[in-house]
Amino acid sequence: MASHVVGYPRIAPKRELKFALESFWDGKSSAAELQNVAKDLRVATWKQMADAGLTYIPSNTFSYYDQVLDTTAMVGAVPPRYGWTGGEIGFDTYFSMARGNAKLPAMEMTKWFDTNYHYIVPELGPEIKFKYSSHKAVDEYKEAKKIGIETVPVIIGPVSYLLLSKPAKGVPKTFDLLSLLDAILPVYKEVLGELKQAGATWIQFDEPALVMDLEAHHLDAFSKAYSFLEEVLVGIKLLVETYFADIPVETYRTIIQLKAISAIGLDLIRGTKTLSLVKTVGFPGDKYLFAGVIDGRNIWANDLAASFSILKDLETIVGKGKIVVSTSCSLLHTAVDLVNETKLDNEIKSWLAFAAQKVLEVVALAKALIGQADQPYFAANAAAISSRKTSPRVNNEAVQKAAEALKGSDHRRATPVIARLDEQQKKLNLPILPTTTIGSFPQTVELRRVRREYKSNKISEADYIQSIQQEIAKVVKMQEDLDIDVLVHGEPERNDMVEYFGEQLQGFAFTVNGWVQSYGSRCVKPPVIYGDVSRPKPMTVFWSKYAQSLTARPMKGMLTGPVTILNWSFVRDDQPRSETSMQIALAIKEEVEDLEASGIQVIQIDEAALREGLPLRKAEQAHYLEWAVHGFRITNCGVKDTTQIHTHMCYSNFNDIIHSIIDMDADVITIENSRSDEKLLRVFQEGVKYGAGIGPGVYDIHSPRIPDTEEIADRIRKILAVLETNILWVNPDCGLKTRKYNEVVPALTNMVASAKLLRTELASAK
């Protein structure tokens, strides 16, 4: 019986790729040095999977930024503004598209389906000339083959690539991206031919768009694409991989009939109806089923006995020898290796499986299906599953009762937002177009050193507090010098917005090296929610109160909202996510009320990941939005009308949930706008009325590029064309922690200058 993983983490346990990328971007190392680090990581990963006994080892899943950008490079879809004139696409063009450069902004970045991973959105139009321009997939296949490892090259499929794209600037928004299918397919054919010539026997096309709500013309595009590729696929096997949800019935019927496809990968974890679909509709006898029974998006040990039962059930439908045991999706979304966790509680550690352990689970199940079960391994797994179910540390009766008591109320603030804003303005006395930032300021090397030394007991608590307070004082003075209206303390005590809160909440556990890639060199270390959640004591009040004491200007208290904590954690899977979210909401509510009592007049509760958690299928979205929005309202339903509640969202498509955002009933929302070509504004152009304060981001913080005053002012003018002056705020797209001070200070200087320029223009127009 064969085994397979959809993809594997590329950052390595201790973020070696992150540091190599940042060194290259800073000009401290060469392209060759970066390539050598990347090659060493690839080779080590392939060898690890081969040593584990994995049958089908993926290649071309390693990326310097993201796999969609890799595909953009492969097909030569470089926007003209980057000045690429042909030939193999190199780092200069590749990273300019991803990050921008001194003269040009980056391409739009958005979330990869309903995950915290991001991708660079391709920009396409009728004039695009696709051309095979990056041989990365073939080069990495040959690289693995050279060391004696046969791999399965992984490529984003042609239809999903087009559906994940957007019309380029100047192209009508109604442009049919699938009209480019005829133009792009010859490039895919060329890539397949080259892989075939290099000796590849299996190739994997990821087509995650197959789990979406597709129309007939979408399905026709899949049929057309794979019929076109049928000839070049003679002699090699093509796996079409899907993940993150069930495949709709009509889509499933279409795909299983395609002759070019030798195997179909199905997510049996999030695809909760997939098993019954296969049973009802059947499965073609000429194809393999890659059964995704190991969760690629969470870190809990698989219940091997339950998975084995599912596989045996499938075997009766598909046939012996036709099932390949696999992960539900790429392991990119999990941490790398549990072996590196030396500080985790032993009981909790026994409940977990990171990417390396999931490979072993896949192989163990494959062997069990042919009668070669590792009985001690299965017994240890059964003991861990039982331990987790019965452990007293998982359940807290008081928390469960408090969450249950929430039912029956919608937890809205009693006074409408327009009236609240009037009361808040009387107290805050802000100018029109008030300026603020999103929360974090640059995380310097010195600041990271202080936190690291405090955690390892190398400096005292008193020394740590003094260092953090000095950093807060520096950031406060800097904002006052810049003449920003509503200040932040810069979050110097936090390495990560979710990890920081999780460390202070009960029901959470933490890793040392449980890093997961978010995009490029950006890595996060999600906490593990293993039990019921509660707040033992205040978490931010000390720092916010100190920061407010340094200034007469309003100081924002900075919190992370319940849905974002949920979506950016590894969440327990033994109860509905909505129940865990409500528990977190109660904990944040306590913190909000303590901040208010300590004199903080503006409190920001970030829900950056609200859109991210939206189910992919429309039929499931209303239920999610109902409990997610309700959870946010719970956090601040008890504050006074004069306390201003902000929230922040970033790097997703928010237009389709704008009414739910309004229903959150925040006083002010700051939201990413500049990098997405201001598509957020279209929802207001189309007539949606928004009465609360709103700050569409006026510059992109994920690029080192510094916009000038006039550029920012022009963006504000565009915003004022669709939003009322009295509700508009001026702020960056997101927090500033990933930037350097020599980028932040001039960018904020220009932002404030642009706000003042517009105030003058508006006053003159009266």
PDB file of N, CA, C and O in Angstrom, residues 11 23 27 79 150 217 264 276 279 348 368 383 464 478 486 505 509 632 688 713 737:
ATOM      1  N   ILE A  11      10.076  25.986   5.876  1.00  0.00           N
ATOM      2  CA  ILE A  11      10.851  26.952   6.663  1.00  0.00           C
ATOM      3  C   ILE A  11      11.919  26.295   7.517  1.00  0.00           C
ATOM      4  O   ILE A  11      12.826  26.958   7.984  1.00  0.00           O
ATOM      5  N   SER A  23      18.576  37.986   5.222  1.00  0.00           N
ATOM      6  CA  SER A  23      19.969  38.342   4.994  1.00  0.00           C
ATOM      7  C   SER A  23      20.197  38.755   3.541  1.00  0.00           C
ATOM      8  O   SER A  23      20.880  39.740   3.245  1.00  0.00           O
ATOM      9  N   GLY A  27      20.973  42.646   1.785  1.00  0.00           N
ATOM     10  CA  GLY A  27      22.245  42.789   1.103  1.00  0.00           C
ATOM     11  C   GLY A  27      23.428  42.228   1.853  1.00  0.00           C
ATOM     12  O   GLY A  27      24.592  42.509   1.521  1.00  0.00           O
ATOM     13  N   PRO A  79       3.690  41.395 -14.422  1.00  0.00           N
ATOM     14  CA  PRO A  79       3.100  42.676 -14.829  1.00  0.00           C
ATOM     15  C   PRO A  79       4.144  43.572 -15.495  1.00  0.00           C
ATOM     16  O   PRO A  79       5.298  43.614 -15.055  1.00  0.00           O
ATOM     17  N   GLU A 150      13.213   9.583  -5.989  1.00  0.00           N
ATOM     18  CA  GLU A 150      12.169   9.847  -6.978  1.00  0.00           C
ATOM     19  C   GLU A 150      11.067  10.662  -6.308  1.00  0.00           C
ATOM     20  O   GLU A 150      10.582  10.311  -5.222  1.00  0.00           O
ATOM     21  N   HIS A 217     -19.748  26.707 -16.359  1.00  0.00           N
ATOM     22  CA  HIS A 217     -18.625  27.112 -17.210  1.00  0.00           C
ATOM     23  C   HIS A 217     -17.282  26.863 -16.532  1.00  0.00           C
ATOM     24  O   HIS A 217     -16.267  26.668 -17.195  1.00  0.00           O
ATOM     25  N   ILE A 264      -7.052  11.024  -7.897  1.00  0.00           N
ATOM     26  CA  ILE A 264      -7.720  12.183  -7.308  1.00  0.00           C
ATOM     27  C   ILE A 264      -7.427  12.187  -5.818  1.00  0.00           C
ATOM     28  O   ILE A 264      -7.587  11.161  -5.134  1.00  0.00           O
ATOM     29  N   SER A 276     -19.210   9.829   2.205  1.00  0.00           N
ATOM     30  CA  SER A 276     -20.542   9.436   1.728  1.00  0.00           C
ATOM     31  C   SER A 276     -20.702   9.738   0.238  1.00  0.00           C
ATOM     32  O   SER A 276     -21.413   9.014  -0.475  1.00  0.00           O
ATOM     33  N   LYS A 279     -19.140   6.903  -1.604  1.00  0.00           N
ATOM     34  CA  LYS A 279     -20.018   5.733  -1.476  1.00  0.00           C
ATOM     35  C   LYS A 279     -21.234   5.849  -2.392  1.00  0.00           C
ATOM     36  O   LYS A 279     -21.645   4.870  -3.026  1.00  0.00           O
ATOM     37  N   ILE A 348       0.702  16.557  27.240  1.00  0.00           N
ATOM     38  CA  ILE A 348       0.218  17.277  26.061  1.00  0.00           C
ATOM     39  C   ILE A 348       1.026  16.881  24.829  1.00  0.00           C
ATOM     40  O   ILE A 348       0.470  16.682  23.739  1.00  0.00           O
ATOM     41  N   ALA A 368      -0.354  -0.809   7.577  1.00  0.00           N
ATOM     42  CA  ALA A 368      -1.432  -1.553   8.246  1.00  0.00           C
ATOM     43  C   ALA A 368      -2.434  -2.091   7.234  1.00  0.00           C
ATOM     44  O   ALA A 368      -2.986  -3.187   7.414  1.00  0.00           O
ATOM     45  N   ALA A 383      -3.386   4.840  23.316  1.00  0.00           N
ATOM     46  CA  ALA A 383      -3.244   5.331  24.691  1.00  0.00           C
ATOM     47  C   ALA A 383      -3.266   6.855  24.737  1.00  0.00           C
ATOM     48  O   ALA A 383      -3.881   7.459  25.628  1.00  0.00           O
ATOM     49  N   TYR A 464      13.831  43.641  32.913  1.00  0.00           N
ATOM     50  CA  TYR A 464      12.972  43.456  31.738  1.00  0.00           C
ATOM     51  C   TYR A 464      11.931  44.569  31.662  1.00  0.00           C
ATOM     52  O   TYR A 464      11.744  45.193  30.603  1.00  0.00           O
ATOM     53  N   MET A 478       8.180  59.347  19.838  1.00  0.00           N
ATOM     54  CA  MET A 478       8.287  59.377  18.387  1.00  0.00           C
ATOM     55  C   MET A 478       6.938  59.736  17.759  1.00  0.00           C
ATOM     56  O   MET A 478       6.869  60.566  16.836  1.00  0.00           O
ATOM     57  N   VAL A 486      -3.879  59.581  17.636  1.00  0.00           N
ATOM     58  CA  VAL A 486      -4.187  58.520  18.596  1.00  0.00           C
ATOM     59  C   VAL A 486      -3.010  57.554  18.593  1.00  0.00           C
ATOM     60  O   VAL A 486      -2.641  56.995  17.562  1.00  0.00           O
ATOM     61  N   LEU A 505      -3.399  32.957  29.068  1.00  0.00           N
ATOM     62  CA  LEU A 505      -4.721  32.353  29.218  1.00  0.00           C
ATOM     63  C   LEU A 505      -4.590  30.883  29.570  1.00  0.00           C
ATOM     64  O   LEU A 505      -3.701  30.195  29.070  1.00  0.00           O
ATOM     65  N   ALA A 509      -1.214  25.850  25.399  1.00  0.00           N
ATOM     66  CA  ALA A 509       0.147  25.355  25.541  1.00  0.00           C
ATOM     67  C   ALA A 509       1.005  25.982  24.446  1.00  0.00           C
ATOM     68  O   ALA A 509       0.480  26.430  23.414  1.00  0.00           O
ATOM     69  N   PHE A 632     -17.264  38.871  18.874  1.00  0.00           N
ATOM     70  CA  PHE A 632     -16.656  40.205  18.970  1.00  0.00           C
ATOM     71  C   PHE A 632     -17.525  41.127  19.816  1.00  0.00           C
ATOM     72  O   PHE A 632     -17.013  41.873  20.673  1.00  0.00           O
ATOM     73  N   VAL A 688     -23.146  50.716  -0.390  1.00  0.00           N
ATOM     74  CA  VAL A 688     -23.204  50.282   1.007  1.00  0.00           C
ATOM     75  C   VAL A 688     -22.953  51.488   1.911  1.00  0.00           C
ATOM     76  O   VAL A 688     -21.990  52.238   1.720  1.00  0.00           O
ATOM     77  N   ALA A 713      -1.672  61.277  -0.154  1.00  0.00           N
ATOM     78  CA  ALA A 713      -2.767  62.245  -0.232  1.00  0.00           C
ATOM     79  C   ALA A 713      -3.727  61.893  -1.365  1.00  0.00           C
ATOM     80  O   ALA A 713      -4.955  62.006  -1.213  1.00  0.00           O
ATOM     81  N   LYS A 737       5.560  45.954  12.772  1.00  0.00           N
ATOM     82  CA  LYS A 737       6.607  45.156  13.426  1.00  0.00           C
ATOM     83  C   LYS A 737       7.623  44.582  12.444  1.00  0.00           C
ATOM     84  O   LYS A 737       8.773  44.348  12.809  1.00  0.00           O
TER      85      LYS A 737
END
